[in-house]
C-alpha atoms as a PDB file:
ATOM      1  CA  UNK A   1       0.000   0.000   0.000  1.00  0.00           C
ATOM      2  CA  UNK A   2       1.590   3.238  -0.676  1.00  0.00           C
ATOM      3  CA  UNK A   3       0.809   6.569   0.702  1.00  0.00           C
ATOM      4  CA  UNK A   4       0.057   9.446  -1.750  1.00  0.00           C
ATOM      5  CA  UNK A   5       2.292  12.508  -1.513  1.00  0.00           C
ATOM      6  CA  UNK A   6       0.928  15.614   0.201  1.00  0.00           C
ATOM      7  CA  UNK A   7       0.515  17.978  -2.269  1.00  0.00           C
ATOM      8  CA  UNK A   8       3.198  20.575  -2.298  1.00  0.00           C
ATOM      9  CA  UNK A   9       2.178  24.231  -1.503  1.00  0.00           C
ATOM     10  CA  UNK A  10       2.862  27.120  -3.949  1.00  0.00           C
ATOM     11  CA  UNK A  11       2.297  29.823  -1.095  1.00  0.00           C
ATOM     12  CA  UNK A  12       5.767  31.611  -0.153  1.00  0.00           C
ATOM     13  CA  UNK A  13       5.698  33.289   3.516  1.00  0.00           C
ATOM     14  CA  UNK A  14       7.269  36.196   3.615  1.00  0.00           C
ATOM     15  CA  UNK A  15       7.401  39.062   6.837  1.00  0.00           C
ATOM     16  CA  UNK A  16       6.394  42.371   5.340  1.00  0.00           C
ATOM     17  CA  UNK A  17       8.776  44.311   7.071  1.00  0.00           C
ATOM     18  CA  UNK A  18       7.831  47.689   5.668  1.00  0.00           C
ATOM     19  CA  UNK A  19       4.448  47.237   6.727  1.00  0.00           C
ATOM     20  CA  UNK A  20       5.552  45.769  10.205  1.00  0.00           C
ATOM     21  CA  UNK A  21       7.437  49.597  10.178  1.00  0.00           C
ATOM     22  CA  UNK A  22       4.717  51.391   9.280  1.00  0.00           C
ATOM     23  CA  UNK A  23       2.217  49.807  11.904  1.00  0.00           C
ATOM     24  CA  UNK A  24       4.985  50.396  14.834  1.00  0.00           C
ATOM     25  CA  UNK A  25       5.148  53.669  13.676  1.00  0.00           C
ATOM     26  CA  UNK A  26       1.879  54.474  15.216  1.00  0.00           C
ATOM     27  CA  UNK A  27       2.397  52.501  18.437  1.00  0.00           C
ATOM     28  CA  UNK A  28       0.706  54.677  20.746  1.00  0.00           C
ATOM     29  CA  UNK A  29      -1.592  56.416  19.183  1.00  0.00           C
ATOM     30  CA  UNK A  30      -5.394  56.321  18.929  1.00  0.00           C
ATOM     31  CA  UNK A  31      -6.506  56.179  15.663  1.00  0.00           C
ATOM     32  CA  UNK A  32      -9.787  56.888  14.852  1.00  0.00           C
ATOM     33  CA  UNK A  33     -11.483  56.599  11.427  1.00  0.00           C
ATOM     34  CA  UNK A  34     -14.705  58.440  11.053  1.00  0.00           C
ATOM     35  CA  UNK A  35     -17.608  59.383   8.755  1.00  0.00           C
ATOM     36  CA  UNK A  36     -18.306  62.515  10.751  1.00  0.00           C
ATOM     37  CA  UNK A  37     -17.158  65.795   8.797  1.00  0.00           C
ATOM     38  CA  UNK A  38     -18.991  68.464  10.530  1.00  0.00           C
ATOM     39  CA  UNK A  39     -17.308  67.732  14.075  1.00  0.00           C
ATOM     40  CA  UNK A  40     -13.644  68.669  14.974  1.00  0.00           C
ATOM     41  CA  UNK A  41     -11.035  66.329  15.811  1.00  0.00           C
ATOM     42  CA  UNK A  42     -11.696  66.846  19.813  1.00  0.00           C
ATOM     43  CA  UNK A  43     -15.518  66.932  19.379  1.00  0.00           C
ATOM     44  CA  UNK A  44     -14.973  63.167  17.702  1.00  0.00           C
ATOM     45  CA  UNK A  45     -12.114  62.138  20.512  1.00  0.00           C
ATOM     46  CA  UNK A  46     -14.655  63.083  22.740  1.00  0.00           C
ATOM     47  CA  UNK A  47     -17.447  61.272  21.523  1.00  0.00           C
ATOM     48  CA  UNK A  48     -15.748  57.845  21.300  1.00  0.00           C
ATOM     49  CA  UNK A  49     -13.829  58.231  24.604  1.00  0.00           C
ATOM     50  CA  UNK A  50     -17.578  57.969  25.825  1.00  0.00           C
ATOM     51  CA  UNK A  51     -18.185  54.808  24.392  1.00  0.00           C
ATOM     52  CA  UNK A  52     -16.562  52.571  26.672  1.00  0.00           C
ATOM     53  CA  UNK A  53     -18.539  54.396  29.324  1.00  0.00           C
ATOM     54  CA  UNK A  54     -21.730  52.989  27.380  1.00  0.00           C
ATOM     55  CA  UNK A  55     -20.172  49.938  27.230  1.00  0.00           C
ATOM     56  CA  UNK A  56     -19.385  49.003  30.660  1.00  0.00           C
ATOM     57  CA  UNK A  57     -22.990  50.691  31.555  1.00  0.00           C
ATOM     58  CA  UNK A  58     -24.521  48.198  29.658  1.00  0.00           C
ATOM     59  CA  UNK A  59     -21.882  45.422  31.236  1.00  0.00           C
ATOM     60  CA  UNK A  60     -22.981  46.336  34.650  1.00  0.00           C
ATOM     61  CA  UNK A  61     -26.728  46.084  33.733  1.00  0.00           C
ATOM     62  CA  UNK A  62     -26.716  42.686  32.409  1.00  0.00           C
ATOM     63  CA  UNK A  63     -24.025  41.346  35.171  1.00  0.00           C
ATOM     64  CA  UNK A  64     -23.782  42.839  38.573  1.00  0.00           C
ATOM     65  CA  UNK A  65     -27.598  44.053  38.345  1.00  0.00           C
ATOM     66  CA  UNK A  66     -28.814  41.125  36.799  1.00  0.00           C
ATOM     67  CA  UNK A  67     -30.696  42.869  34.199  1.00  0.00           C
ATOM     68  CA  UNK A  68     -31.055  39.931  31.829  1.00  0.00           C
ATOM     69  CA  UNK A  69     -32.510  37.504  31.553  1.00  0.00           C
ATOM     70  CA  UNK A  70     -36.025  39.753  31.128  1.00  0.00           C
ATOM     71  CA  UNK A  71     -39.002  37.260  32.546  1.00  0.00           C
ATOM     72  CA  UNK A  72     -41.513  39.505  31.626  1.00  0.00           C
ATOM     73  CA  UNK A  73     -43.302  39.610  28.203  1.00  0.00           C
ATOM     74  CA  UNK A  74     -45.822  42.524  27.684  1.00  0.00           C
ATOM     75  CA  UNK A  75     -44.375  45.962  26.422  1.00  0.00           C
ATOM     76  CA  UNK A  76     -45.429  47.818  29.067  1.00  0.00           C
ATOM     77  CA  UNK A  77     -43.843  45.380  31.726  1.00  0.00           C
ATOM     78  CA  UNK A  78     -40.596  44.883  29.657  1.00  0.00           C
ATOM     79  CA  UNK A  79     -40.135  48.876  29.529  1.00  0.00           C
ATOM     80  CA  UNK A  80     -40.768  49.121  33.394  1.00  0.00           C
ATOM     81  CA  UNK A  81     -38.150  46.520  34.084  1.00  0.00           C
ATOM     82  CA  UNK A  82     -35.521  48.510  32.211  1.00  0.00           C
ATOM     83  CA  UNK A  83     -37.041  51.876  33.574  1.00  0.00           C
ATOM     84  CA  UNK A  84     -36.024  49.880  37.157  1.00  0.00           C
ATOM     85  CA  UNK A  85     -32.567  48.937  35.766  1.00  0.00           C
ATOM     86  CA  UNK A  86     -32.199  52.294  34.610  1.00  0.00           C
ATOM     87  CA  UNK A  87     -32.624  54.161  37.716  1.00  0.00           C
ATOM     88  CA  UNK A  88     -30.709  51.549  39.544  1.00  0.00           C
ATOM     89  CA  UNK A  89     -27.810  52.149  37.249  1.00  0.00           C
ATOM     90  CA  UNK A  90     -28.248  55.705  37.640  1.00  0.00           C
ATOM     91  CA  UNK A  91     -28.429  55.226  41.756  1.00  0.00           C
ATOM     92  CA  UNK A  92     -24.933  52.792  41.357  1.00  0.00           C
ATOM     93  CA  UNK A  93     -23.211  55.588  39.563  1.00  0.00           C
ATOM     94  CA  UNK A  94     -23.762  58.368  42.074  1.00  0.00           C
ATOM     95  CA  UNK A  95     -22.681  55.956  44.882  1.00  0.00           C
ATOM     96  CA  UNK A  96     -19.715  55.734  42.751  1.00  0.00           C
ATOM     97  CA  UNK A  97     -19.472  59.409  42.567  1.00  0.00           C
ATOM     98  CA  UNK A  98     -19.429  59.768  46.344  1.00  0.00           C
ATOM     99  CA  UNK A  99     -17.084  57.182  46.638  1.00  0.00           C
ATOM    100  CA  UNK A 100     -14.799  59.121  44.289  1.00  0.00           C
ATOM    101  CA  UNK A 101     -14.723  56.155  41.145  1.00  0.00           C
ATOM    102  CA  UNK A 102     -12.515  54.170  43.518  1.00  0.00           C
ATOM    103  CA  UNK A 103     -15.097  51.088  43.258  1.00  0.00           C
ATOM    104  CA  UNK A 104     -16.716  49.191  40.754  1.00  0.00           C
ATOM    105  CA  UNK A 105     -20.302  48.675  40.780  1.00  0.00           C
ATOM    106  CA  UNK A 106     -19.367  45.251  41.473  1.00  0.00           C
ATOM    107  CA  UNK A 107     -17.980  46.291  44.675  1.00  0.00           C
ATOM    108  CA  UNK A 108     -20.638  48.074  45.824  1.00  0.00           C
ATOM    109  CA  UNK A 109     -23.171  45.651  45.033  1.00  0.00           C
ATOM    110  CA  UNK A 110     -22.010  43.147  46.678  1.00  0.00           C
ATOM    111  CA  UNK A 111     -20.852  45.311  49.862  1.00  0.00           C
ATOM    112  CA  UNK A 112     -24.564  46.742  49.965  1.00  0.00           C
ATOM    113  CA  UNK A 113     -25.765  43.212  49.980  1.00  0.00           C
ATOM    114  CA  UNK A 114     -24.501  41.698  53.129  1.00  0.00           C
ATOM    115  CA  UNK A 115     -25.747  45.309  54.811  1.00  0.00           C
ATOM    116  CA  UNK A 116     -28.457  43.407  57.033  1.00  0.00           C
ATOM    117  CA  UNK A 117     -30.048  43.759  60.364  1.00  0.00           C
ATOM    118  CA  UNK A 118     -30.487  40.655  62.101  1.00  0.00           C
ATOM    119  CA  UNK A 119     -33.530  40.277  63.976  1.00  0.00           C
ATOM    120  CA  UNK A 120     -32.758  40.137  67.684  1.00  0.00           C
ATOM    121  CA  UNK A 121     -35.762  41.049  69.519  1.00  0.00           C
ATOM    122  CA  UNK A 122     -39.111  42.835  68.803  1.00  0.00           C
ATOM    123  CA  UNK A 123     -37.945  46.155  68.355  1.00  0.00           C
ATOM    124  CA  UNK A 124     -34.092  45.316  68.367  1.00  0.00           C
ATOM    125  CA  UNK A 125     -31.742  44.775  65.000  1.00  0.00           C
ATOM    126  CA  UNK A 126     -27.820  43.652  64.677  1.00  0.00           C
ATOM    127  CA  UNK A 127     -25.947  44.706  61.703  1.00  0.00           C
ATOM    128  CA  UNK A 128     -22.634  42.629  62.123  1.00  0.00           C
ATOM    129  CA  UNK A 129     -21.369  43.907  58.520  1.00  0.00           C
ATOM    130  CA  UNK A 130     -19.324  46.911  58.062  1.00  0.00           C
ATOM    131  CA  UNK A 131     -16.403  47.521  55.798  1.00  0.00           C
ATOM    132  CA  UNK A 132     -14.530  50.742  54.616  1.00  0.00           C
ATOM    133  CA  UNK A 133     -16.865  50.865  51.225  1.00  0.00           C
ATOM    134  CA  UNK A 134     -20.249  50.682  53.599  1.00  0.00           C
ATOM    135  CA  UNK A 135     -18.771  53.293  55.894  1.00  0.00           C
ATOM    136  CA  UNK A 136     -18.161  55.442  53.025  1.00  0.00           C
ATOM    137  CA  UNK A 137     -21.438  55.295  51.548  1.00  0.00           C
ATOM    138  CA  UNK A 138     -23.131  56.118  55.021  1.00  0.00           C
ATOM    139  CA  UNK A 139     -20.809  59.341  55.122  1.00  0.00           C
ATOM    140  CA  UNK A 140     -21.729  60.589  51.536  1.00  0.00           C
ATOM    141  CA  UNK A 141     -25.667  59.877  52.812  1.00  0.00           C
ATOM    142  CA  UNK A 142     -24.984  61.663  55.866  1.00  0.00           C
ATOM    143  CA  UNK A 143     -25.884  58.323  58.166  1.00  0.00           C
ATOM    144  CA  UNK A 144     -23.904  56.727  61.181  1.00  0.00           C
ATOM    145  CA  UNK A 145     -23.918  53.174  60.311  1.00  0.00           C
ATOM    146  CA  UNK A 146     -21.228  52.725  63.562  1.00  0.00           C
ATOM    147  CA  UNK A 147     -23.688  51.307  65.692  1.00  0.00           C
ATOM    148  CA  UNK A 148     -24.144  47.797  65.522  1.00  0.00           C
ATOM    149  CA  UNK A 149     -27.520  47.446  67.496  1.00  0.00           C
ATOM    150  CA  UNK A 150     -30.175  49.556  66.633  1.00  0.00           C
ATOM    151  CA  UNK A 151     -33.888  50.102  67.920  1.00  0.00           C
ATOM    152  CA  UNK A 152     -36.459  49.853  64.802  1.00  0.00           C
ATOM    153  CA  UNK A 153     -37.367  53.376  65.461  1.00  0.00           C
ATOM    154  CA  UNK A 154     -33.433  54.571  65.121  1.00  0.00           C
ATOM    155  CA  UNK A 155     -33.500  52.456  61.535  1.00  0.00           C
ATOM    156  CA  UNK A 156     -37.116  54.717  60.718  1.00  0.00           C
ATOM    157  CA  UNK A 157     -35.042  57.976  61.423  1.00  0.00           C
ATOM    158  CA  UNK A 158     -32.067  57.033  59.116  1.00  0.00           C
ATOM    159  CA  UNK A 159     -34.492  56.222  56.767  1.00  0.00           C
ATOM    160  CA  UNK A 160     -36.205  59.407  57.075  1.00  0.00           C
ATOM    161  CA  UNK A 161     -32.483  61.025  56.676  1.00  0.00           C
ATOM    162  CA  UNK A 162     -31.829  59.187  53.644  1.00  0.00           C
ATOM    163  CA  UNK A 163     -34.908  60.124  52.079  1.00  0.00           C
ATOM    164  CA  UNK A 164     -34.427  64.003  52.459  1.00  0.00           C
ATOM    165  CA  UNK A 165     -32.311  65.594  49.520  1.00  0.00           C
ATOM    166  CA  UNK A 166     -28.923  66.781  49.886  1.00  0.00           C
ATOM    167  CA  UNK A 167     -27.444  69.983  48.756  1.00  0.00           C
END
């Protein structure tokens, strides 16, 4: 039995080098190709410097807010849902504000999350969470989250503070 020969290849591989130069060249630089003649260079730097913004937005919606899957089907319900995600998003991004961008929404998410009062007694609570991030928060809201037992009608008037706007 004899084994057929491979068929020998025509194709020459060669590096480009001027090409290669001509790529490093621009090493460095952001180069942007655009359809947009009435806007000025910065206007257009601008303008896609904010699309990784979108981007992640829409990351954070689907991930750490669990925005998808949808389990609703009628218009009206689907556009509520992402009204909710919406303001949520909008909610996660001035925590980030006050936080100064330091964390993602990831971060705060999941810090917020384990913020719970325990149920010790009819009127009493235990929050046995804290961290730097929480702390934080609480001082951009203007609350004292030090405590860690707290009387329900001390958790009504930080609730009431929260509520009022800040200037």
């Amino acid at each position: 039995m004899s084994v057929a020969n491979p068929k020998k290849s025509t194709d020459h591989w060669v590096l480009d080098e001027e090409r290669i130069a001509a790529d490093e060249a621009l090493d460095g630089y952001y180069c942007i190709i655009t359809s947009e003649q009435e806007m000025d260079d910065r206007e257009i730097i601008e303008a896609y410097r904010g699309l990784w913004r979108i981007e992640e937005s829409f990351r954070v919606l689907k991930g750490d807010m669990g925005a998808r899957p949808v389990y609703v089907s009628t218009e009206t319900h689907i556009r509520a849902h992402f009204l909710a995600c919406y303001v949520a998003l909008l909610v996660m991004r001035l925590m980030q504000l006050d936080t100064g961008r330091k964390h993602s929404a990831g971060e705060i998410a999941a810090d917020l999350s384990q913020v719970t009062g325990h149920h010790l007694d009819s009127n009493v609570y235990f929050f046995d969470y804290r961290t730097d991030l929480t702390d934080e928060l609480a001082a951009a809201a203007g609350i004292d989250l030090s405590r860690q037992v707290l009387a329900k009608k001390q958790i009504g008037r930080i609730m009431a503070d929260v509520r009022k706007p800040r200037s």
